[in-house]
C-alpha atoms as one frame of an Amber mdcrd trajectory, in Angstrom:
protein
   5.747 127.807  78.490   4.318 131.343  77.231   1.114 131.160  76.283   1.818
 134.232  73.940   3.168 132.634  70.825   4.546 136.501  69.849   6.908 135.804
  73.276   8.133 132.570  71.213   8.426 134.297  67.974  10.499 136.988  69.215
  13.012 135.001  71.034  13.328 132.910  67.879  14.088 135.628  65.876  16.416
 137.066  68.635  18.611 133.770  68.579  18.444 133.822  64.544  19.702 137.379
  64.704  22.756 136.671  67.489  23.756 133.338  64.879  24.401 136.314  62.658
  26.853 138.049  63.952  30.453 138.156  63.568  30.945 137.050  67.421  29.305
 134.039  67.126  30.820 132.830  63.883  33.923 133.394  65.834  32.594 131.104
  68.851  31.598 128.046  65.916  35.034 128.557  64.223  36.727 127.731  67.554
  34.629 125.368  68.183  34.954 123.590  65.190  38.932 123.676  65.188  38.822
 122.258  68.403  36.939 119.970  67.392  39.192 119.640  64.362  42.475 119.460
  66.395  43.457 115.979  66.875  46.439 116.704  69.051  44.066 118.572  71.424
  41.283 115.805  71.355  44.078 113.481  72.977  44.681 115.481  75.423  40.903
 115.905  76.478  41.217 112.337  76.311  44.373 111.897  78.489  43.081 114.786
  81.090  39.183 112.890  81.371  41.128 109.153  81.943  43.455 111.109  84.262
  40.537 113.104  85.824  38.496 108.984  86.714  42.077 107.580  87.613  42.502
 110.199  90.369  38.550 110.377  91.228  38.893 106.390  91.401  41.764 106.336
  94.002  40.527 109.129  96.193  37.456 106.917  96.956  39.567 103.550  97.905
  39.214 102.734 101.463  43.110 102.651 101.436  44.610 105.512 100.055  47.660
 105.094  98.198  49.342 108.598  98.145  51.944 107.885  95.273  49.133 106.629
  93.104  47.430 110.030  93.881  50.128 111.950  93.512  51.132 110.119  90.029
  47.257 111.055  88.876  47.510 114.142  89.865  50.554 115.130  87.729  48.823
 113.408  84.431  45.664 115.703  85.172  47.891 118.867  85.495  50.499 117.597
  82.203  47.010 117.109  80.386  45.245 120.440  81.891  48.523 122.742  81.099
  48.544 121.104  77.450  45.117 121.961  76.926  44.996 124.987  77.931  48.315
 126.136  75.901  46.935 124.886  72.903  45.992 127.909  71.061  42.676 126.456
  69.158  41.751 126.327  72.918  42.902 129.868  73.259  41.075 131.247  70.680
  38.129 128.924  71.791  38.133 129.961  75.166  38.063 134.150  74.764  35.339
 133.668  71.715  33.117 131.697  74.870  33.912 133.671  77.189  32.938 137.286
  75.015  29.134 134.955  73.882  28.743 134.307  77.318  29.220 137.704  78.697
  27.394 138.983  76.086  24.160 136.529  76.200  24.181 137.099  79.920  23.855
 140.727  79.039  21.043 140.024  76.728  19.550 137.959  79.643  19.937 140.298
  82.296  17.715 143.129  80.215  15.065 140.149  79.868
């Protein structure tokens, strides 16, 4: 850790000022809607139990290729309804845009 506390203080007031902004009140609204969206939260839910199932019958010493297969189209069903939700959507470009833009902030660190 920094042994300059003025290092510390900084960075704390950098993060205060980004929570600020119009982009990242953006990010939290997504966030929260998806968090919100109850029809979305079941899929998460369907594509994670899908995502075990198929992780689960890939390791079995016996392979059975129709149970694969069958896991395989749940996790793509669940993966396509996710991601054409449009809470996701909106969640998704609003993460993308912080991301970009705290890597940015990183790189001049």
């Amino acid at each position: 850790m920094f042994e300059n506390n003025r290092i510390i203080e900084l960075a704390r007031e950098l993060g205060a000022e980004i929570q600020k902004t119009e982009e990242y009140f953006n990010y939290q609204l997504a966030n929260q809607r998806n968090d919100e969206d109850d029809e979305l939260q079941a899929m998460i839910s369907s594509f994670n139990i899908a995502q075990m199932n198929l992780q689960r019958a890939m390791k079995e010493t016996e392979k059975d290729d129709e149970k694969i297969a069958g896991y395989t189209d749940e996790l793509n069903e669940a993966y396509n309804g996710i991601m054409s939700n449009e809470n996701m959507r909106n969640y998704m470009v609003s993460k993308d845009y912080m991301e970009r833009e705290l890597n940015f902030i990183y790189q001049i660190l």
